Short mmCIF file of C-alpha atoms in Angstrom, two decimals:
data_model
loop_
_atom_site.label_atom_id
_atom_site.label_comp_id
_atom_site.label_asym_id
_atom_site.label_seq_id
_atom_site.Cartn_x
_atom_site.Cartn_y
_atom_site.Cartn_z
CA SER A 13 -11.51 24.04 -5.06
CA LEU A 14 -10.80 27.83 -4.58
CA GLY A 15 -14.22 28.56 -3.84
CA ARG A 16 -14.06 25.94 -1.17
CA SER A 17 -11.08 27.42 0.41
CA LEU A 18 -12.50 30.88 0.15
CA GLN A 19 -15.65 29.55 1.97
CA LEU A 20 -13.51 27.84 4.59
CA LYS A 21 -11.43 30.92 5.17
CA GLN A 22 -14.54 32.89 5.91
CA LEU A 23 -15.91 30.41 8.30
CA ILE A 24 -12.53 30.18 10.22
CA GLU A 25 -12.29 34.00 10.48
CA GLY A 26 -15.90 34.13 11.60
CA GLY A 27 -14.99 31.76 14.57
CA GLY A 28 -16.18 28.56 13.24
CA SER A 29 -14.54 25.53 15.04
CA VAL A 30 -12.21 23.55 13.08
CA ASN A 31 -12.65 20.55 15.22
CA ILE A 32 -16.53 20.46 14.97
CA VAL A 33 -17.50 16.70 14.45
CA THR A 34 -20.64 15.00 12.91
CA VAL A 35 -22.45 12.23 14.21
CA ASP A 36 -19.81 9.71 12.98
CA ASN A 37 -16.87 11.93 14.46
CA ILE A 38 -15.98 13.27 11.23
CA THR A 39 -14.18 16.52 11.29
CA PRO A 40 -13.70 19.13 8.62
CA LEU A 41 -9.98 17.93 8.25
CA HIS A 42 -11.29 14.48 7.51
CA ASP A 43 -13.64 15.74 4.92
CA ALA A 44 -10.96 18.06 3.12
CA CYS A 45 -8.70 15.05 2.98
CA MET A 46 -11.42 12.79 1.65
CA GLN A 47 -12.18 15.12 -1.06
CA GLY A 48 -8.48 15.78 -1.78
CA HIS A 49 -8.49 19.66 -1.31
CA PRO A 50 -4.69 20.28 0.01
CA GLN A 51 -5.47 23.94 0.36
CA CYS A 52 -8.16 23.28 2.86
CA VAL A 53 -6.13 20.91 4.59
CA ARG A 54 -3.42 23.36 5.03
CA MET A 55 -6.02 26.11 6.25
CA LEU A 56 -7.50 23.74 8.78
CA LEU A 57 -4.13 22.44 10.05
CA ASP A 58 -2.82 26.00 10.62
CA ALA A 59 -6.05 26.79 12.42
CA GLY A 60 -5.49 24.12 14.86
CA ALA A 61 -7.31 21.13 13.43
CA GLN A 62 -6.45 17.91 15.47
CA VAL A 63 -4.30 15.99 12.92
CA ASP A 64 -4.90 12.53 14.35
CA VAL A 65 -8.49 12.51 15.25
CA ARG A 66 -10.52 9.32 14.39
CA THR A 67 -13.75 8.76 13.07
CA ILE A 68 -16.48 6.55 14.55
CA HIS A 69 -14.67 3.63 12.29
CA GLY A 70 -11.18 4.77 13.45
CA SER A 71 -9.92 6.31 10.30
CA THR A 72 -7.52 9.32 10.65
CA PRO A 73 -7.16 12.15 8.29
CA LEU A 74 -4.06 10.63 6.81
CA CYS A 75 -6.23 7.31 6.10
CA HIS A 76 -8.40 9.72 3.99
CA ALA A 77 -5.67 11.57 2.08
CA CYS A 78 -4.03 8.14 1.24
CA ALA A 79 -7.28 7.07 -0.12
CA SER A 80 -8.01 9.98 -1.93
CA GLY A 81 -4.60 10.07 -3.62
CA SER A 82 -3.83 13.78 -2.82
CA VAL A 83 0.07 13.39 -2.09
CA GLU A 84 0.13 17.18 -1.13
CA SER A 85 -2.35 16.46 1.52
CA VAL A 86 -0.51 13.60 2.86
CA ARG A 87 2.68 15.65 2.90
CA LEU A 88 0.95 18.46 4.88
CA LEU A 89 -0.45 15.81 7.40
CA LEU A 90 3.01 14.32 7.92
CA ASP A 91 4.54 17.71 8.44
CA HIS A 92 2.00 18.63 11.11
CA GLY A 93 2.93 15.28 12.85
CA ALA A 94 0.33 12.83 11.70
CA THR A 95 0.98 9.46 12.92
CA VAL A 96 2.32 7.32 10.02
CA ASN A 97 1.23 3.91 11.71
CA PRO A 98 -1.98 4.41 13.74
CA SER A 99 -3.10 1.48 15.63
CA LEU A 100 -5.61 -0.61 13.63
CA THR A 101 -9.01 -1.45 14.57
CA ALA A 102 -11.49 -4.20 13.29
CA LEU A 103 -13.25 -1.25 11.04
CA THR A 104 -10.12 0.35 9.60
CA ALA A 105 -6.97 -0.11 7.37
CA SER A 106 -3.75 1.79 7.98
CA PRO A 107 -3.07 4.73 5.60
CA LEU A 108 -0.50 2.36 3.48
CA HIS A 109 -3.43 -0.03 3.16
CA GLU A 110 -5.69 2.73 2.09
CA ALA A 111 -3.20 4.03 -0.58
CA CYS A 112 -2.63 0.44 -2.12
CA ILE A 113 -6.49 -0.43 -2.08
CA ARG A 114 -7.16 2.65 -4.12
CA GLY A 115 -4.19 2.33 -6.08
CA ASN A 116 -1.96 5.41 -5.41
CA PRO A 117 1.43 4.75 -5.91
CA GLU A 118 2.88 8.23 -5.10
CA CYS A 119 1.22 8.02 -1.59
CA VAL A 120 2.72 4.41 -1.23
CA LYS A 121 6.00 5.57 -2.15
CA LEU A 122 5.86 8.57 0.29
CA MET A 123 4.21 6.39 3.19
CA ILE A 124 7.34 4.02 2.75
CA SER A 125 9.87 6.66 3.10
CA LYS A 126 8.16 7.86 6.18
CA GLY A 127 8.32 4.31 7.70
CA ALA A 128 4.99 2.95 7.05
CA LEU A 129 4.90 -0.81 8.52
CA LEU A 130 5.02 -3.27 5.41
CA GLU A 131 3.48 -6.09 7.31
CA ALA A 132 0.63 -4.13 9.09
CA PHE A 133 -2.08 -6.52 9.18
CA ASP A 134 -5.76 -5.52 8.44
CA ILE A 135 -8.36 -8.15 9.28
CA HIS A 136 -10.28 -7.74 5.82
CA PHE A 137 -7.33 -7.41 3.45
CA GLY A 138 -4.19 -8.79 5.08
CA THR A 139 -0.83 -6.88 4.64
CA PRO A 140 -0.63 -3.79 2.16
CA LEU A 141 0.56 -6.58 -0.48
CA HIS A 142 -2.25 -8.53 -0.06
CA ALA A 143 -4.58 -5.18 -0.74
CA ALA A 144 -2.55 -4.14 -3.71
CA CYS A 145 -2.86 -7.53 -5.37
CA ALA A 146 -6.48 -8.05 -4.52
CA LYS A 147 -7.27 -4.68 -6.11
CA ALA A 148 -4.71 -5.39 -8.99
CA HIS A 149 -2.64 -2.47 -8.52
CA LEU A 150 0.80 -3.75 -10.05
CA ASP A 151 2.82 -0.49 -9.35
CA CYS A 152 1.75 -0.39 -5.75
CA ALA A 153 2.76 -4.06 -5.30
CA LEU A 154 6.13 -3.38 -7.16
CA LEU A 155 6.82 -0.40 -4.66
CA LEU A 156 5.95 -2.64 -1.63
CA LEU A 157 8.05 -5.58 -2.77
CA ASN A 158 11.09 -3.37 -3.76
CA ALA A 159 10.92 -1.97 -0.14
CA GLY A 160 11.04 -5.50 1.14
CA ALA A 161 7.50 -6.48 1.90
CA ARG A 162 7.24 -10.34 2.50
CA VAL A 163 6.09 -11.71 -0.77
CA ASN A 164 4.61 -15.01 1.12
CA ALA A 165 2.92 -13.46 3.87
CA ILE A 166 -0.24 -15.14 4.77
CA LYS A 167 -3.93 -13.77 5.57
CA PHE A 168 -5.83 -17.27 6.65
CA HIS A 169 -3.24 -19.14 4.70
CA GLU A 170 -3.71 -17.07 1.74
CA THR A 171 -0.79 -15.28 -0.14
CA ALA A 172 -0.64 -12.37 -2.34
CA LEU A 173 -0.23 -14.87 -5.23
CA HIS A 174 -3.67 -16.25 -4.52
CA HIS A 175 -5.31 -12.73 -5.00
CA ALA A 176 -3.18 -12.30 -8.23
CA ALA A 177 -4.45 -15.37 -9.65
CA ARG A 178 -8.11 -14.53 -8.47
CA VAL A 179 -8.02 -11.23 -10.31
CA GLY A 180 -6.38 -12.92 -13.29
CA ARG A 181 -3.58 -10.46 -13.87
CA THR A 182 -0.65 -12.23 -15.44
CA GLU A 183 1.93 -9.37 -15.07
CA LEU A 184 0.98 -9.49 -11.26
CA ILE A 185 1.52 -13.10 -11.09
CA GLU A 186 4.95 -12.75 -12.84
CA LEU A 187 6.19 -9.99 -10.70
CA LEU A 188 5.16 -11.88 -7.32
CA VAL A 189 6.87 -15.28 -8.83
CA GLU A 190 10.03 -13.01 -9.61
CA PHE A 191 10.10 -11.96 -5.95
CA GLY A 192 9.97 -15.55 -4.93
CA GLY A 193 6.05 -15.94 -4.57
CA ASP A 194 5.33 -19.69 -3.97
CA ILE A 195 3.13 -21.02 -6.58
CA ASN A 196 2.36 -24.23 -4.46
CA VAL A 197 1.35 -22.66 -1.32
CA SER A 198 -2.27 -23.78 -0.33
CA ASP A 199 -4.77 -21.54 1.23
CA ASN A 200 -7.10 -22.61 4.37
CA LEU A 201 -9.55 -24.44 1.59
CA GLY A 202 -6.36 -26.35 0.31
CA ARG A 203 -6.53 -24.48 -2.98
CA ARG A 204 -3.20 -22.97 -4.61
CA PRO A 205 -3.25 -19.94 -6.68
CA ILE A 206 -3.79 -21.91 -9.93
CA ASP A 207 -7.08 -23.26 -8.67
CA TYR A 208 -8.46 -19.62 -8.40
CA THR A 209 -7.83 -19.34 -12.17
CA THR A 210 -10.00 -20.27 -15.28
CA PRO A 211 -8.45 -23.08 -17.20
CA GLY A 212 -7.18 -21.92 -20.54
CA SER A 213 -6.85 -18.31 -19.12
CA SER A 214 -3.74 -16.14 -19.59
CA ALA A 215 -3.37 -16.39 -15.67
CA HIS A 216 -3.76 -20.09 -15.62
CA LEU A 217 -1.33 -20.65 -18.53
CA CYS A 218 1.15 -18.33 -16.69
CA LEU A 219 0.96 -20.47 -13.56
CA GLN A 220 1.17 -23.66 -15.51
CA TYR A 221 4.37 -22.38 -17.11
CA PHE A 222 5.90 -21.49 -13.61
CA GLU A 223 5.03 -25.09 -12.50
CA ASN A 224 6.79 -26.71 -15.29
CA THR A 225 9.76 -24.18 -15.70
CA PRO A 226 11.69 -23.60 -12.52
CA LEU A 227 13.47 -20.35 -11.81
CA SER A 228 17.11 -19.90 -12.97
CA LEU A 229 19.88 -20.18 -10.67
CA GLN A 230 20.40 -16.33 -11.05
CA GLN A 231 16.76 -15.68 -10.23
CA LEU A 232 16.92 -17.88 -7.22
CA SER A 233 20.15 -16.05 -5.99
CA ARG A 234 18.67 -12.72 -6.47
CA ILE A 235 15.72 -13.85 -4.18
CA ALA A 236 17.83 -15.56 -1.76
CA LEU A 237 20.12 -12.28 -1.40
CA ARG A 238 16.86 -10.14 -1.13
CA THR A 239 15.15 -12.24 1.34
CA VAL A 240 18.12 -11.97 3.72
CA LEU A 241 18.58 -8.50 3.41
CA GLY A 242 14.60 -7.75 3.74
CA THR A 243 13.79 -4.03 4.08
CA ARG A 244 17.58 -3.15 3.61
CA ALA A 245 18.02 -4.74 0.31
CA LEU A 246 17.66 -1.57 -1.98
CA GLN A 247 19.96 0.43 0.48
CA VAL A 248 22.64 -2.26 0.74
CA VAL A 249 22.58 -3.54 -2.75
CA THR A 250 23.24 -0.04 -4.34
CA LYS A 251 26.45 0.30 -2.12
CA LEU A 252 27.93 -3.00 -3.24
CA ASP A 253 31.09 -2.87 -5.17
CA ILE A 254 29.89 -4.86 -8.17
CA SER A 255 29.02 -3.87 -11.73
CA ARG A 256 26.18 -1.55 -12.42
CA ARG A 257 24.58 -4.32 -14.43
CA ILE A 258 24.43 -6.61 -11.61
CA ILE A 259 23.05 -4.02 -9.16
CA ASP A 260 20.16 -3.06 -11.74
CA TYR A 261 19.31 -6.75 -11.76
CA LEU A 262 19.31 -7.09 -7.93
CA CYS A 263 17.07 -4.07 -7.74
CA TYR A 264 14.66 -5.20 -10.44
CA THR A 265 15.42 -2.33 -12.61
#
């Protein structure tokens, strides 16, 4: 990475354009973000690289930084005014989607703190929660849910729970149900989450258990409260004049 930085420094000092593009409209900044080289990202931005330039597919450097998992690159871009919620195209996902698809929880956390839209809809993946569950990234899903993402948001009548069932991740299924995921919802094919599991598998047995065992009143109360509060849940709950134990329970900690 040091060698790349020195080479880039020489090119910039030699008059090389920091906004030169390839046939796919990929700039040096896109490339530095794809490769996860924050030193190069910093140099390019300081030299005047366009922070929100899009590739032919509509991806911004922030999309690539979130995909690569370079939190430092993401911070640099945001500090230089990168758009947190660029308009989506048929060919690209949002930066938050990219972080969820690749399983980069630190980037997910940072993007949420900067106001990334939790319900941004990508034509291929649906919401960021759909993406996190389709790729079986439990830590990303937890961050989204705790931030107030809608657990039963649909993509072609399909919820995140359908994805969790399809990938067979029991802990992901349990997490979604704990946050109010509907085990009985049907997709556009009339299939429930359990229908995407292999009979006898841990995922199948998990969903079967929830079918036969209703959530407790305590769990239902937590879901109801957090549903009403939405994205303000953590902020409001932590300020309530109640015992620390109850606050921890409401915050899933």
